[in-house]
mmCIF file of N, CA and C in Angstrom:
data_model
loop_
_atom_site.group_PDB
_atom_site.id
_atom_site.type_symbol
_atom_site.label_atom_id
_atom_site.label_comp_id
_atom_site.label_asym_id
_atom_site.label_seq_id
_atom_site.Cartn_x
_atom_site.Cartn_y
_atom_site.Cartn_z
ATOM 1 N N UNK A 1 -37.859 -24.707 25.499
ATOM 2 C CA UNK A 1 -36.846 -25.253 24.615
ATOM 3 C C UNK A 1 -37.162 -24.984 23.143
ATOM 4 N N UNK A 2 -37.949 -23.943 22.902
ATOM 5 C CA UNK A 2 -38.248 -23.593 21.523
ATOM 6 C C UNK A 2 -37.021 -23.098 20.780
ATOM 7 N N UNK A 3 -36.025 -22.622 21.507
ATOM 8 C CA UNK A 3 -34.833 -22.060 20.881
ATOM 9 C C UNK A 3 -33.937 -23.128 20.259
ATOM 10 N N UNK A 4 -34.096 -24.369 20.684
ATOM 11 C CA UNK A 4 -33.258 -25.440 20.164
ATOM 12 C C UNK A 4 -33.949 -26.237 19.062
ATOM 13 N N UNK A 5 -34.951 -25.655 18.462
ATOM 14 C CA UNK A 5 -35.666 -26.296 17.373
ATOM 15 C C UNK A 5 -34.740 -26.369 16.152
ATOM 16 N N UNK A 6 -34.607 -27.547 15.570
ATOM 17 C CA UNK A 6 -33.705 -27.748 14.435
ATOM 18 C C UNK A 6 -34.126 -26.922 13.225
ATOM 19 N N UNK A 7 -35.426 -26.752 13.051
ATOM 20 C CA UNK A 7 -35.914 -25.978 11.919
ATOM 21 C C UNK A 7 -35.509 -24.502 12.052
ATOM 22 N N UNK A 8 -35.583 -23.961 13.253
ATOM 23 C CA UNK A 8 -35.184 -22.569 13.472
ATOM 24 C C UNK A 8 -33.679 -22.378 13.318
ATOM 25 N N UNK A 9 -32.915 -23.347 13.789
ATOM 26 C CA UNK A 9 -31.457 -23.268 13.655
ATOM 27 C C UNK A 9 -31.060 -23.339 12.185
ATOM 28 N N UNK A 10 -31.688 -24.237 11.428
ATOM 29 C CA UNK A 10 -31.387 -24.348 10.003
ATOM 30 C C UNK A 10 -31.757 -23.074 9.261
ATOM 31 N N UNK A 11 -32.910 -22.496 9.590
ATOM 32 C CA UNK A 11 -33.325 -21.247 8.944
ATOM 33 C C UNK A 11 -32.349 -20.123 9.266
ATOM 34 N N UNK A 12 -31.890 -20.049 10.504
ATOM 35 C CA UNK A 12 -30.926 -19.019 10.885
ATOM 36 C C UNK A 12 -29.622 -19.179 10.126
ATOM 37 N N UNK A 13 -29.151 -20.402 9.984
ATOM 38 C CA UNK A 13 -27.910 -20.656 9.244
ATOM 39 C C UNK A 13 -28.061 -20.306 7.764
ATOM 40 N N UNK A 14 -29.188 -20.676 7.188
ATOM 41 C CA UNK A 14 -29.404 -20.383 5.770
ATOM 42 C C UNK A 14 -29.474 -18.874 5.543
ATOM 43 N N UNK A 15 -30.228 -18.166 6.385
ATOM 44 C CA UNK A 15 -30.320 -16.711 6.238
ATOM 45 C C UNK A 15 -28.971 -16.036 6.496
ATOM 46 N N UNK A 16 -28.207 -16.558 7.435
ATOM 47 C CA UNK A 16 -26.888 -15.987 7.701
ATOM 48 C C UNK A 16 -25.969 -16.156 6.502
ATOM 49 N N UNK A 17 -25.947 -17.351 5.933
ATOM 50 C CA UNK A 17 -25.108 -17.596 4.758
ATOM 51 C C UNK A 17 -25.568 -16.767 3.564
ATOM 52 N N UNK A 18 -26.877 -16.626 3.404
ATOM 53 C CA UNK A 18 -27.402 -15.804 2.322
ATOM 54 C C UNK A 18 -27.003 -14.338 2.508
ATOM 55 N N UNK A 19 -27.082 -13.854 3.732
ATOM 56 C CA UNK A 19 -26.681 -12.477 4.017
ATOM 57 C C UNK A 19 -25.206 -12.242 3.771
ATOM 58 N N UNK A 20 -24.364 -13.184 4.179
ATOM 59 C CA UNK A 20 -22.920 -13.063 3.945
ATOM 60 C C UNK A 20 -22.613 -13.083 2.452
ATOM 61 N N UNK A 21 -23.302 -13.943 1.715
ATOM 62 C CA UNK A 21 -23.108 -14.021 0.267
ATOM 63 C C UNK A 21 -23.492 -12.700 -0.409
ATOM 64 N N UNK A 22 -24.629 -12.137 -0.026
ATOM 65 C CA UNK A 22 -25.063 -10.857 -0.591
ATOM 66 C C UNK A 22 -24.074 -9.752 -0.228
ATOM 67 N N UNK A 23 -23.555 -9.784 0.998
ATOM 68 C CA UNK A 23 -22.577 -8.786 1.422
ATOM 69 C C UNK A 23 -21.306 -8.862 0.579
ATOM 70 N N UNK A 24 -20.826 -10.082 0.306
ATOM 71 C CA UNK A 24 -19.639 -10.236 -0.533
ATOM 72 C C UNK A 24 -19.890 -9.728 -1.951
ATOM 73 N N UNK A 25 -21.061 -9.999 -2.483
ATOM 74 C CA UNK A 25 -21.375 -9.523 -3.829
ATOM 75 C C UNK A 25 -21.403 -7.998 -3.853
ATOM 76 N N UNK A 26 -22.037 -7.386 -2.855
ATOM 77 C CA UNK A 26 -22.095 -5.924 -2.791
ATOM 78 C C UNK A 26 -20.702 -5.319 -2.634
ATOM 79 N N UNK A 27 -19.863 -5.947 -1.832
ATOM 80 C CA UNK A 27 -18.507 -5.437 -1.651
ATOM 81 C C UNK A 27 -17.699 -5.574 -2.941
ATOM 82 N N UNK A 28 -17.907 -6.673 -3.668
ATOM 83 C CA UNK A 28 -17.227 -6.866 -4.943
ATOM 84 C C UNK A 28 -17.647 -5.783 -5.935
ATOM 85 N N UNK A 29 -18.937 -5.471 -5.979
ATOM 86 C CA UNK A 29 -19.425 -4.410 -6.862
ATOM 87 C C UNK A 29 -18.850 -3.059 -6.437
ATOM 88 N N UNK A 30 -18.809 -2.816 -5.123
ATOM 89 C CA UNK A 30 -18.218 -1.574 -4.613
ATOM 90 C C UNK A 30 -16.751 -1.470 -5.019
ATOM 91 N N UNK A 31 -16.026 -2.575 -4.947
ATOM 92 C CA UNK A 31 -14.609 -2.576 -5.334
ATOM 93 C C UNK A 31 -14.452 -2.276 -6.818
ATOM 94 N N UNK A 32 -15.341 -2.798 -7.636
ATOM 95 C CA UNK A 32 -15.252 -2.554 -9.079
ATOM 96 C C UNK A 32 -15.660 -1.130 -9.456
ATOM 97 N N UNK A 33 -16.574 -0.538 -8.695
ATOM 98 C CA UNK A 33 -17.026 0.819 -9.006
ATOM 99 C C UNK A 33 -16.080 1.891 -8.464
ATOM 100 N N UNK A 34 -15.235 1.529 -7.527
ATOM 101 C CA UNK A 34 -14.298 2.489 -6.944
ATOM 102 C C UNK A 34 -13.266 2.897 -8.004
ATOM 103 N N UNK A 35 -12.820 4.143 -7.953
ATOM 104 C CA UNK A 35 -11.871 4.603 -8.971
ATOM 105 C C UNK A 35 -10.525 3.877 -8.918
ATOM 106 N N UNK A 36 -10.148 3.381 -7.760
ATOM 107 C CA UNK A 36 -8.897 2.630 -7.618
ATOM 108 C C UNK A 36 -9.187 1.349 -6.856
ATOM 109 N N UNK A 37 -8.271 0.396 -6.886
ATOM 110 C CA UNK A 37 -8.509 -0.863 -6.199
ATOM 111 C C UNK A 37 -8.398 -0.679 -4.688
ATOM 112 N N UNK A 38 -9.283 -1.341 -3.963
ATOM 113 C CA UNK A 38 -9.292 -1.235 -2.510
ATOM 114 C C UNK A 38 -7.996 -1.754 -1.899
ATOM 115 N N UNK A 39 -7.562 -2.899 -2.370
ATOM 116 C CA UNK A 39 -6.377 -3.518 -1.789
ATOM 117 C C UNK A 39 -5.150 -2.622 -1.912
ATOM 118 N N UNK A 40 -4.969 -2.050 -3.083
ATOM 119 C CA UNK A 40 -3.797 -1.192 -3.302
ATOM 120 C C UNK A 40 -3.889 0.071 -2.464
ATOM 121 N N UNK A 41 -5.053 0.692 -2.453
ATOM 122 C CA UNK A 41 -5.213 1.949 -1.722
ATOM 123 C C UNK A 41 -5.047 1.768 -0.212
ATOM 124 N N UNK A 42 -5.606 0.694 0.322
ATOM 125 C CA UNK A 42 -5.582 0.509 1.772
ATOM 126 C C UNK A 42 -4.252 -0.072 2.243
ATOM 127 N N UNK A 43 -3.774 -1.104 1.590
ATOM 128 C CA UNK A 43 -2.573 -1.788 2.069
ATOM 129 C C UNK A 43 -1.263 -1.145 1.616
ATOM 130 N N UNK A 44 -1.222 -0.694 0.392
ATOM 131 C CA UNK A 44 0.037 -0.151 -0.119
ATOM 132 C C UNK A 44 0.152 1.367 0.070
ATOM 133 N N UNK A 45 -0.940 2.076 -0.205
ATOM 134 C CA UNK A 45 -0.910 3.538 -0.110
ATOM 135 C C UNK A 45 -1.285 4.045 1.281
ATOM 136 N N UNK A 46 -1.785 3.171 2.149
ATOM 137 C CA UNK A 46 -2.204 3.510 3.520
ATOM 138 C C UNK A 46 -3.221 4.655 3.526
ATOM 139 N N UNK A 47 -4.209 4.545 2.661
ATOM 140 C CA UNK A 47 -5.250 5.561 2.541
ATOM 141 C C UNK A 47 -6.318 5.299 3.601
ATOM 142 N N UNK A 48 -6.257 6.024 4.695
ATOM 143 C CA UNK A 48 -7.171 5.829 5.814
ATOM 144 C C UNK A 48 -8.599 6.207 5.436
ATOM 145 N N UNK A 49 -8.759 7.252 4.680
ATOM 146 C CA UNK A 49 -10.100 7.689 4.284
ATOM 147 C C UNK A 49 -10.807 6.617 3.455
ATOM 148 N N UNK A 50 -10.083 5.993 2.563
ATOM 149 C CA UNK A 50 -10.661 4.939 1.733
ATOM 150 C C UNK A 50 -11.044 3.735 2.588
ATOM 151 N N UNK A 51 -10.236 3.416 3.585
ATOM 152 C CA UNK A 51 -10.545 2.313 4.489
ATOM 153 C C UNK A 51 -11.799 2.611 5.305
ATOM 154 N N UNK A 52 -11.952 3.853 5.738
ATOM 155 C CA UNK A 52 -13.142 4.239 6.501
ATOM 156 C C UNK A 52 -14.385 4.150 5.626
ATOM 157 N N UNK A 53 -14.286 4.594 4.397
ATOM 158 C CA UNK A 53 -15.428 4.515 3.480
ATOM 159 C C UNK A 53 -15.794 3.065 3.202
ATOM 160 N N UNK A 54 -14.797 2.213 2.979
ATOM 161 C CA UNK A 54 -15.067 0.793 2.732
ATOM 162 C C UNK A 54 -15.707 0.142 3.953
ATOM 163 N N UNK A 55 -15.216 0.451 5.134
ATOM 164 C CA UNK A 55 -15.793 -0.102 6.353
ATOM 165 C C UNK A 55 -17.209 0.378 6.578
ATOM 166 N N UNK A 56 -17.461 1.650 6.318
ATOM 167 C CA UNK A 56 -18.813 2.191 6.465
ATOM 168 C C UNK A 56 -19.767 1.547 5.465
ATOM 169 N N UNK A 57 -19.273 1.286 4.255
ATOM 170 C CA UNK A 57 -20.104 0.613 3.255
ATOM 171 C C UNK A 57 -20.481 -0.781 3.711
ATOM 172 N N UNK A 58 -19.515 -1.523 4.226
ATOM 173 C CA UNK A 58 -19.790 -2.885 4.693
ATOM 174 C C UNK A 58 -20.790 -2.863 5.839
ATOM 175 N N UNK A 59 -20.620 -1.965 6.784
ATOM 176 C CA UNK A 59 -21.562 -1.870 7.903
ATOM 177 C C UNK A 59 -22.961 -1.488 7.429
ATOM 178 N N UNK A 60 -23.053 -0.563 6.505
ATOM 179 C CA UNK A 60 -24.361 -0.134 6.013
ATOM 180 C C UNK A 60 -25.078 -1.264 5.279
ATOM 181 N N UNK A 61 -24.374 -1.963 4.415
ATOM 182 C CA UNK A 61 -24.991 -3.071 3.679
ATOM 183 C C UNK A 61 -25.365 -4.194 4.641
ATOM 184 N N UNK A 62 -24.517 -4.482 5.621
ATOM 185 C CA UNK A 62 -24.838 -5.521 6.588
ATOM 186 C C UNK A 62 -26.086 -5.160 7.390
ATOM 187 N N UNK A 63 -26.232 -3.902 7.735
ATOM 188 C CA UNK A 63 -27.417 -3.451 8.480
ATOM 189 C C UNK A 63 -28.673 -3.577 7.610
ATOM 190 N N UNK A 64 -28.573 -3.225 6.348
ATOM 191 C CA UNK A 64 -29.709 -3.350 5.443
ATOM 192 C C UNK A 64 -30.093 -4.808 5.259
ATOM 193 N N UNK A 65 -29.112 -5.689 5.076
ATOM 194 C CA UNK A 65 -29.389 -7.110 4.888
ATOM 195 C C UNK A 65 -30.026 -7.702 6.141
ATOM 196 N N UNK A 66 -29.489 -7.369 7.308
ATOM 197 C CA UNK A 66 -30.053 -7.936 8.536
ATOM 198 C C UNK A 66 -31.472 -7.423 8.768
ATOM 199 N N UNK A 67 -31.747 -6.176 8.432
ATOM 200 C CA UNK A 67 -33.106 -5.648 8.575
ATOM 201 C C UNK A 67 -34.056 -6.328 7.591
ATOM 202 N N UNK A 68 -33.584 -6.597 6.395
ATOM 203 C CA UNK A 68 -34.432 -7.263 5.412
ATOM 204 C C UNK A 68 -34.735 -8.704 5.810
ATOM 205 N N UNK A 69 -33.773 -9.362 6.402
ATOM 206 C CA UNK A 69 -33.970 -10.764 6.796
ATOM 207 C C UNK A 69 -34.879 -10.874 8.009
ATOM 208 N N UNK A 70 -34.688 -10.026 8.986
ATOM 209 C CA UNK A 70 -35.457 -10.132 10.227
ATOM 210 C C UNK A 70 -36.784 -9.386 10.166
ATOM 211 N N UNK A 71 -36.966 -8.593 9.157
ATOM 212 C CA UNK A 71 -38.248 -7.901 8.998
ATOM 213 C C UNK A 71 -38.271 -6.680 9.801
#
């Protein structure tokens, strides 16, 4: 029953929230550095390539954050 330890659950929640927060910050920076706004390009202009790049960026940053947290 080591998996139901409150300390481990709290640590997992804190690291998860920290990772999500860092991901949002990185995505916000990516949106600001992009030559055009993500929302306009993806939703209004239907730019599939831009959507793929944005999705790949999110996956890459999420993988880096999870590797950094779990060691």
